[in-house]
Each structure stands twice: as C-alpha cells, then as structure tokens.
Coordinates of C-alpha atoms in Angstrom, one line a residue:
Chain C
X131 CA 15.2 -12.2 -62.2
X132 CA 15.9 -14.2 -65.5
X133 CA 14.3 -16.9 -67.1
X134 CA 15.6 -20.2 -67.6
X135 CA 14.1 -23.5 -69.5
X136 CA 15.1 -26.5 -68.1
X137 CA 13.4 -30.0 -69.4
X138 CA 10.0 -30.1 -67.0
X139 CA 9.4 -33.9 -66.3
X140 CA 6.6 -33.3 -63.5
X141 CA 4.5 -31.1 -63.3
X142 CA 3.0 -32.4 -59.9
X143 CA 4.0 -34.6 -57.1
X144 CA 4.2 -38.7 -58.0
X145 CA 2.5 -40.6 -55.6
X146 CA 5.0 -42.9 -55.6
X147 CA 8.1 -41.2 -53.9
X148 CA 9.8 -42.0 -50.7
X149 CA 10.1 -39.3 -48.0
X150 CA 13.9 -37.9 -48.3
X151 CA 14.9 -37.7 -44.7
X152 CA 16.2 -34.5 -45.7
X153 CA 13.4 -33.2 -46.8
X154 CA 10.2 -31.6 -44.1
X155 CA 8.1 -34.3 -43.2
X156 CA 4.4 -32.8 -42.9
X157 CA 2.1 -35.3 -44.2
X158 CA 1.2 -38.0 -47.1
X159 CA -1.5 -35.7 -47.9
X160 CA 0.9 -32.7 -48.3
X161 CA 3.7 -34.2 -50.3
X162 CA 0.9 -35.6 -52.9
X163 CA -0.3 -32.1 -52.9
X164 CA 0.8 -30.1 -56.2
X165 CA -0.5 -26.7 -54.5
X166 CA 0.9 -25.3 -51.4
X167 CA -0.7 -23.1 -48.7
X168 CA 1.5 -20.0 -47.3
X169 CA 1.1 -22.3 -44.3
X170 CA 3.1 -25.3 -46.1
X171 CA 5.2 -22.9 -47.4
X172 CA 6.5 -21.4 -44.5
X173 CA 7.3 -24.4 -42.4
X174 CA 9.7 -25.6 -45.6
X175 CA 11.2 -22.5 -46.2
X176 CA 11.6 -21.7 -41.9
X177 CA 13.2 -25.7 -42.3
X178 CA 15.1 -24.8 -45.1
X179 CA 16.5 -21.6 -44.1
X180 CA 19.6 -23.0 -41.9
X181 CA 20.1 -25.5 -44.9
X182 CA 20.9 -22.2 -46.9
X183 CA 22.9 -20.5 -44.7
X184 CA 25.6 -23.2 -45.1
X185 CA 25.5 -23.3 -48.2
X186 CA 25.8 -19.8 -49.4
X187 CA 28.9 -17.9 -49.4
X188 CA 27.2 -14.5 -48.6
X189 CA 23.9 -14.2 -47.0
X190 CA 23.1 -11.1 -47.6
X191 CA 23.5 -12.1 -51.6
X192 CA 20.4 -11.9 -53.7
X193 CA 19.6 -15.7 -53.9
X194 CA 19.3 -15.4 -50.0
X195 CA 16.8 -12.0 -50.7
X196 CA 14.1 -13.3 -52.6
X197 CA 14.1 -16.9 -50.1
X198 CA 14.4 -14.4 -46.7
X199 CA 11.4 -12.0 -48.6
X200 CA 9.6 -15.0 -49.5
X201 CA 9.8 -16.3 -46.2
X202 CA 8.7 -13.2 -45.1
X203 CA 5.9 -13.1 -47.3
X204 CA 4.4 -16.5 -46.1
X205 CA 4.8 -15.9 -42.6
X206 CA 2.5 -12.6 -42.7
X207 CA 0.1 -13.8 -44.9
X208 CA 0.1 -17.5 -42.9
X209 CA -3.0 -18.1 -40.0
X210 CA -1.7 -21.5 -39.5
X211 CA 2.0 -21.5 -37.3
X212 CA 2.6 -24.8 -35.8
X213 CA 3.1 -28.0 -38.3
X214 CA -0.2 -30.3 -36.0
X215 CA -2.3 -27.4 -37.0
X216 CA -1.0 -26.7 -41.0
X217 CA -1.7 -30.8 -41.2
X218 CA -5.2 -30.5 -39.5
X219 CA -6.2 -27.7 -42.3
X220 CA -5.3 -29.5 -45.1
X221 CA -7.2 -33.1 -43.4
X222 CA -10.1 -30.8 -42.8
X223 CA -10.1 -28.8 -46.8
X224 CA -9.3 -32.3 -48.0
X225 CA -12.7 -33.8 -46.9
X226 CA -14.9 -31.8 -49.1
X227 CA -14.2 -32.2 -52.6
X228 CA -12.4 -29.1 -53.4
X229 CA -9.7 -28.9 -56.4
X230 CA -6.3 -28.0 -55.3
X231 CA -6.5 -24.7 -56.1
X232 CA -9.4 -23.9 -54.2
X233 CA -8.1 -25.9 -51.0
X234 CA -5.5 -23.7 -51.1
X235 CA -6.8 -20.1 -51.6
X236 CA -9.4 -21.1 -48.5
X237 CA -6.6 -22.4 -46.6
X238 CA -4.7 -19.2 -47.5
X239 CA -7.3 -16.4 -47.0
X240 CA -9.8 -18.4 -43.9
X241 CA -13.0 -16.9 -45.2
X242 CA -15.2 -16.1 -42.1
X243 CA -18.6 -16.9 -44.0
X244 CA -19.8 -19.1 -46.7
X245 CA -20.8 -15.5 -48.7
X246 CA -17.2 -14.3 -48.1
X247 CA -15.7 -17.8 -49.4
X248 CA -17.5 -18.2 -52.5
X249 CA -16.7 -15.1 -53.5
X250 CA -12.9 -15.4 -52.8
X251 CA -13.3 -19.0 -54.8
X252 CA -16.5 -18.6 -57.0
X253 CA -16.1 -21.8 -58.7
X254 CA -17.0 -23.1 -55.4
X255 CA -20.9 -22.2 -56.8
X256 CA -20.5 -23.4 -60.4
X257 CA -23.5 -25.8 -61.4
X258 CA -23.3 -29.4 -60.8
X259 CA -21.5 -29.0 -57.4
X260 CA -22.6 -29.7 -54.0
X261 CA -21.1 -26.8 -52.1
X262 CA -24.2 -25.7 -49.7
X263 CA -23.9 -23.3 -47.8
X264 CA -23.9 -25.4 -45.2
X265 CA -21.5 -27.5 -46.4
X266 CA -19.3 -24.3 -46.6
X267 CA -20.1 -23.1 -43.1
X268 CA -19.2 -26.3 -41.5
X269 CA -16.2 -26.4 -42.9
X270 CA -14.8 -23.3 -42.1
X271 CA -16.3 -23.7 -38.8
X272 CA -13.9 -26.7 -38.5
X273 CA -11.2 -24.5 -39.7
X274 CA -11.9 -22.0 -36.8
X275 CA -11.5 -25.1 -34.5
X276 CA -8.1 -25.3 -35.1
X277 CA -6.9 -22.1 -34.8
X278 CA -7.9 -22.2 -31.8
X279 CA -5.8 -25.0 -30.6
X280 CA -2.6 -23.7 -31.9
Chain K
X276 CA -0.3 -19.2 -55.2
X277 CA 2.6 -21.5 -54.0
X278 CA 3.5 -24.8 -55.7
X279 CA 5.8 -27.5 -55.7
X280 CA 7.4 -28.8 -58.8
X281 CA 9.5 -31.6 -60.2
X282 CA 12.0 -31.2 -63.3
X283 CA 15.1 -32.7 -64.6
X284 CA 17.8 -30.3 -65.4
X285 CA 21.7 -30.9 -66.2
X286 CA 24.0 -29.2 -63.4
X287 CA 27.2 -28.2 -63.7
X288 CA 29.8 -28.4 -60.4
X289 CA 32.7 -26.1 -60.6
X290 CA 35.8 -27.6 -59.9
X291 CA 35.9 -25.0 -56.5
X292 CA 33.3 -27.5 -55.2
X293 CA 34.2 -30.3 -55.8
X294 CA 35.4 -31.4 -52.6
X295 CA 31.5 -30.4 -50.6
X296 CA 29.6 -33.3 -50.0
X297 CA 28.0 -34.3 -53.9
X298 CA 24.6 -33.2 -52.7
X299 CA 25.5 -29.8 -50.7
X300 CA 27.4 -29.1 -53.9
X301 CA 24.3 -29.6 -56.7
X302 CA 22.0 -28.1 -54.5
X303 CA 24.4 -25.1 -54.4
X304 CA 24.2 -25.2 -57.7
X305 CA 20.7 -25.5 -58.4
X306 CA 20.5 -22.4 -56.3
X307 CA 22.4 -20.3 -58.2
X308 CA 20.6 -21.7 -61.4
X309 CA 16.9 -21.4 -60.2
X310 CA 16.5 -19.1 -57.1
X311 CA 14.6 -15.9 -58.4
X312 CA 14.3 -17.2 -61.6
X313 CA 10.7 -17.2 -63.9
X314 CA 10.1 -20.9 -65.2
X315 CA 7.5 -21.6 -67.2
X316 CA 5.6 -23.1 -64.4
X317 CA 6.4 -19.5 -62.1
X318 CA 9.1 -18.1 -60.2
X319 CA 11.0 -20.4 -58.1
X320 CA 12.0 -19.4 -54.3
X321 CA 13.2 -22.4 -52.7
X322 CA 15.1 -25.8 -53.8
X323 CA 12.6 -28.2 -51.6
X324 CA 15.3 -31.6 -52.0
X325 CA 17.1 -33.7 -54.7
X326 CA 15.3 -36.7 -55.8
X327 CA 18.1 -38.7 -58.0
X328 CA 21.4 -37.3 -58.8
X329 CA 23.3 -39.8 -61.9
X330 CA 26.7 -39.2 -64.3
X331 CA 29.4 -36.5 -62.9
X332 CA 31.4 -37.2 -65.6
X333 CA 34.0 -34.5 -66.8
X334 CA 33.8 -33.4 -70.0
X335 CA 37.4 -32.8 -72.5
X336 CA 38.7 -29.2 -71.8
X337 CA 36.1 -28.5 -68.4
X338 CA 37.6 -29.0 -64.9
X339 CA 33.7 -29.3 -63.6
X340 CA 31.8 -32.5 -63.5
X341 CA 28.2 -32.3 -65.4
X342 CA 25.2 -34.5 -63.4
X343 CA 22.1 -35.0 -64.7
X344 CA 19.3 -34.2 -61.6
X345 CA 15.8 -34.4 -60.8
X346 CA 14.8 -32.3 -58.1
X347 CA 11.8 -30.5 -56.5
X348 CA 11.4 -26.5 -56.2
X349 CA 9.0 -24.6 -54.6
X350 CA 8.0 -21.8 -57.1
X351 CA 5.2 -18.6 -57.0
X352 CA 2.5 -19.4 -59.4
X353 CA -0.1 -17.0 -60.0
X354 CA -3.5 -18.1 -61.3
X355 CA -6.5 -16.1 -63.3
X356 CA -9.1 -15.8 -60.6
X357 CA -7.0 -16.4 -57.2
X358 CA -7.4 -13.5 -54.6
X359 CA -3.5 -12.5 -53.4
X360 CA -3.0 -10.7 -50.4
X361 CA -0.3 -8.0 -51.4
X362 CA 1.1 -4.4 -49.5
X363 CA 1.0 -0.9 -51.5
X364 CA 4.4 -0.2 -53.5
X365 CA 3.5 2.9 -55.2
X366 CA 1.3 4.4 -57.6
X367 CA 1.4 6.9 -60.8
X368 CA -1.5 8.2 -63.1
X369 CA -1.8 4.9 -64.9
X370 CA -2.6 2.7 -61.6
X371 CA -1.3 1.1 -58.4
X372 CA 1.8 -1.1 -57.9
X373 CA 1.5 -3.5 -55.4
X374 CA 4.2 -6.1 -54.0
X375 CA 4.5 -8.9 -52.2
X376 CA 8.6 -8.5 -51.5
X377 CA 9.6 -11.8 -53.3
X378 CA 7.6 -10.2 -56.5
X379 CA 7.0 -6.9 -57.1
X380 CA 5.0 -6.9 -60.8
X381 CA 1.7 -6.6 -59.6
X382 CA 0.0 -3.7 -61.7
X383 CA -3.7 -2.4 -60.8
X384 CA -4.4 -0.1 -63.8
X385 CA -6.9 2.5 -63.6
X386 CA -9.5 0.7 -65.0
X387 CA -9.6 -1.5 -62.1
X388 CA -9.4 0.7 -59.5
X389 CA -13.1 1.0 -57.9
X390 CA -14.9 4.0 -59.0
X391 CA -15.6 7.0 -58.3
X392 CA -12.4 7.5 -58.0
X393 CA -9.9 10.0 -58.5
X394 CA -5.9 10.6 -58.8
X395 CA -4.9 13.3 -57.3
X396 CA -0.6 14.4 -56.4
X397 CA 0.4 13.1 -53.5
X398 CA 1.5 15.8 -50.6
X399 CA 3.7 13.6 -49.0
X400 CA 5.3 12.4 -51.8
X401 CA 6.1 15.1 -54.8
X402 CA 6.8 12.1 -57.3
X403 CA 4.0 10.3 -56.8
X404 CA 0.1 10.6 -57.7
X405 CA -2.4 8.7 -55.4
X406 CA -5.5 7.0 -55.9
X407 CA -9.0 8.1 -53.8
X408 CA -12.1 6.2 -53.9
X409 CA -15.1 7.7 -53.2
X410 CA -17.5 5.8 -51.8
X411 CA -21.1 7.8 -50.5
X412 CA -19.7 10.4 -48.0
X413 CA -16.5 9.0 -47.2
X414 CA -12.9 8.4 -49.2
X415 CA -10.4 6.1 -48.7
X416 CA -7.1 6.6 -49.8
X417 CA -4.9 3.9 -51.4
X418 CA -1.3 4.2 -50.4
X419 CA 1.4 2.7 -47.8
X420 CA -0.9 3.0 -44.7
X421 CA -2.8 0.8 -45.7
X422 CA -1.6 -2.9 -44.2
X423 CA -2.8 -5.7 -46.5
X424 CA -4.7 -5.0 -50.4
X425 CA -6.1 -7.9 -51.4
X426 CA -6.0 -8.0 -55.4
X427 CA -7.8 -10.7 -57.9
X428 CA -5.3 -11.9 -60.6
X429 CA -6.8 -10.6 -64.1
X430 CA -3.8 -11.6 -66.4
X431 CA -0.6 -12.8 -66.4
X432 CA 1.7 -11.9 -69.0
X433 CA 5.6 -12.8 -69.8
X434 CA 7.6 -10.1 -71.8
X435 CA 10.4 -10.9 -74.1
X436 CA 13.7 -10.7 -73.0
X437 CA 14.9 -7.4 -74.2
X438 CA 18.1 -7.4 -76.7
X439 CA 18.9 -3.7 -75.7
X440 CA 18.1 -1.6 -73.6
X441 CA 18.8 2.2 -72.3
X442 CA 20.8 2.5 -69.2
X443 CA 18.2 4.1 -67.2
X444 CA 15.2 1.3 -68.4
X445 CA 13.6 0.1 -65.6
X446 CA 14.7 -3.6 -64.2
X447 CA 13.5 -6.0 -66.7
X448 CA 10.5 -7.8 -65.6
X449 CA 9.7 -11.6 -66.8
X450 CA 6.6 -12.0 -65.2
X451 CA 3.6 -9.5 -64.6
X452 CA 1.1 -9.9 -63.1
X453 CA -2.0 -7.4 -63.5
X454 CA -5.2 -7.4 -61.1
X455 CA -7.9 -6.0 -60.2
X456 CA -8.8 -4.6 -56.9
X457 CA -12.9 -3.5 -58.1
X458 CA -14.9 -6.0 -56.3
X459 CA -16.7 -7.5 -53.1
X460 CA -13.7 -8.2 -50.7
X461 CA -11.4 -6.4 -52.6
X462 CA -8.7 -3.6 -51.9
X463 CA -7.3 -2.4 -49.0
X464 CA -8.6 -4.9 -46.0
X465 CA -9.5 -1.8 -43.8
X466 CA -12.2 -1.2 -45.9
X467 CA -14.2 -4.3 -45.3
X468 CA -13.2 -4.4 -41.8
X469 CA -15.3 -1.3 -41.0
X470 CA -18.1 -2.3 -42.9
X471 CA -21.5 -4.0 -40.5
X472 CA -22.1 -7.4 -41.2
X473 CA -25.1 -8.0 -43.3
X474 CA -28.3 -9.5 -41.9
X475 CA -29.0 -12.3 -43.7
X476 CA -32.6 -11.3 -43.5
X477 CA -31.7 -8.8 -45.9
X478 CA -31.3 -11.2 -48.8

C-alpha cells in the first residue's frame, strides 16, 4: 500500500451529474450519497468485478487482491443482497433525518433495538434531536420489513 | 466506512496501450495508480467510472500520451466513533490485531481490551500470547474462533513514509487504525449473543 496525492476536486457526489451507462444504476438517492453502505458497496464492486478481469493482465496480481478481499469483506458484513432491497434501505434511513454517516453505520450493522442503535450511533441522542425511541423502533422495524422480502 | 469520491488526477497511457479503447486504457491506468493506495480521503478499492477524460497529448522524448481525468473511486474511510465489524488476526502482549482482509491495521491495545483481563501464551500457538476476559464466573477467549469482533474506531493515524528501513521491518503501513473493543456491544459478537435480553421494566 503507498500513498499518493492527486489534486481532490470533490469531496462528495455533485448533484448535477448524468448517470454513465457504464456505471451501476441504483438510485438518485445513492449516487447523491457521499457515504456508502457494505450493501452499495457490494453490488458496485460484484458489477465491477467482470469490468476488471478484462482489464488486468494477471488476476491473481495484487490490484485484483485488495478489490476480490474487499469484495469479500462487503459481502460478509452486507444484510441487504438484492439491489430492490439495498434501494428500499436507503429510501427507508433516508426518511428520518439522519447524517450520512449515521444512515450508513445503521444500514451497515441493522441494530435490533433502539438501545442497541443508539449505542452503535450515539449522536443519534445528542440534545436538540428528535430521535424517540419510537422514532428509532419504527424505523428499524421498517428495516426488518425488507429483509424479509428479499 | 465506505465512500465514494471525486478527484482530478493527470494519467499517463503507456504507449503498450495505446491501441485499447481510450477509456479501458485510463481506467487501467487509474488502477494501477490508485488500487490499494491511502489517499488522503482513505484507501481506495475500486475505480467506480470516469466522468471526463480531455488532452492525450504526447509530450517531447515520451512515447505515452498524458490526459488530464476526473473520475470517481470508491475508497475505505474510517471515522472516530463508527463501530466496524472486523475478524481476529493475531494478538501479542501489547493488544489484538484485527483485520478486515482489504485492511489489516486495526490495533486494540491493552488498554482497550475489557477488563479483568489477562494475557496469557497461547497453547496452540507458541508465538503468540492471547487475550482472556473475565467476566463474573465465566472467560471468554479472544482469538480466531471467534467469527465477527466488532471494534469502535478511537484514532486514526498516518505514519511517515520511512526513508530506510531494515530488511526484516514489518510491511510499511500508511494508515492505522486503533480501536477499542471495551464497551456495550463490543468485542467478539458471541458474547452479546448469549447474553438475555433485558426487560425493559428493569430501567
């Protein structure tokens, strides 16, 4: 692993852009998105994955490692499989006024109870917000929903 | 956590590759440029698509043509405060190294291993020291059995590039990440798993 320093002109998505056709099409919401869920993360990288065997001379080289390991990674640690359901969890986290990083450790570790999600994202708590815990257990009740679906 | 990034970067196409499609060829070379590689904005595992590609004009004395490209990558970002699900790499007097197979830098030092605890050499492994937490009558053991150790980021830190080192130094590392493993949720998941719900008439 090195480190390299290129000129960053974005740090997050523009709202702006056109869908590349090449590109995984999951959602408005998701390309405006500047955090990704393992969810997310793993349909692009399963998408990308044939892109990358054409391209690269030797597979088992170690550019290909850390994208196969990576895909591996987000795949394990991923309760959402199917693209209908990874767009229904962001819709439903989307709803209740939650910063991207919070969306996305929810959407990433599916708390079971409002207890267990606040403390997994405590800022969820912090004074000023409306975060019941009601508010909390309906929504992961909605994201129980889907999983079941899949 | 995972996130997606924009940046502008000037690519270089070797001559060898000149005759792939323009785009197959920059992204090859963004790969080779960016795969597995710490940015400041985290370590970058996937080239996600090219926005704008301009120039691919050849320099005096280079056979490659230069392009100046803006392009999205998918990178690993840690964050202070985020909960990371991780597997057990290995662990020495000093603390626990966990892994996620992409990344492998995650250090849980002593400190933040839950107490009372204690380190003790491991019988199945002669190298290695493992970490025992004793909690009332029982201890759990942290090492490879255990499936999924959720950790909570504490720091992130980003060493200097050595100018020398010794042949036998460790693989440089350019991000590492330290957490801590000492709270409600925490640790191996088995642990929470065979706890009883608590009534909330407890409260």
């Amino acid at each position: 692993v090195r480190i390299r320093f290129p000129s960053l002109v974005h740090s997050a998505m523009s709202g702006e852009e056109e869908e590349n056709a090449a590109e995984l099409k999951i959602g408005d919401e998701f390309l405006k998105a500047k955090c990704l869920m393992n969810c997310e993360v793993s349909l692009i990288l399963e998408h990308k994955y044939e892109q990358l065997q054409q391209v690269s001379e030797d597979p088992m080289n170690q550019v290909s490692q850390v994208f196969e390991k990576s895909l591996q990674y987000v795949k394990r640690f991923s309760r959402y499989k199917n693209p209908d359901a990874v767009r229904q969890v962001r819709e439903i986290l989307s709803r209740h006024q939650l910063t991207e990083f919070e969306l996305c450790v929810l959407g990433n570790l599916c708390p079971e109870t409002a207890e267990e999600a606040v403390a997994m994202v405590p800022s969820l708590k912090t004074k000023g917000r409306a975060h019941s815990d009601e508010a909390i257990e309906k929504m992961l009740n909605d994201l129980s929903l889907v999983k079941r679906f899949e | 956590m995972f996130c997606l990034s924009e940046l502008e970067d000037t690519v270089r196409v070797p001559p060898s590759d000149l005759n792939l499609p323009l785009e197959v060829a920059i992204k090859k070379a963004l790969q080779k440029l960016f795969l597995d590689k710490v940015l400041s904005i985290g370590l970058c595992v996937a080239i996600y698509g090219i926005k704008s590609i301009e120039g691919g004009f050849v320099l005096p004395g280079d056979g490659a043509a230069t392009y100046k490209v803006v392009f999205r990558i998918v990178v690993f970002r840690p964050f202070v405060g985020e909960v990371i699900a991780a597997k057990f790499k290995e662990s020495d007097s000093n603390g626990l190294r966990l892994t996620l197979g992409f990344f492998e830098d995650v250090y849980v030092p002593a400190p933040l291993i839950p107490t009372p605890n204690r380190c003790e050499p491991d019988p199945y492994n002669r190298n290695q020291m493992r970490w025992v937490w004793k909690y009332g009558d029982d201890e759990f053991i942290i090492d490879d059995s255990c499936q999924q150790i959720k950790f909570r980021v504490e720091n992130i830190s980003y060493p200097p590039v050595p100018t020398e080192r010794a042949e036998d130094a460790k693989p440089f590392a350019p991000m590492v990440v330290t957490g801590t493993i000492d709270d409600d949720g925490l640790g191996p998941v088995s642990w929470w798993e065979a706890c009883a719900p608590i009534s909330d008439d407890e409260d």
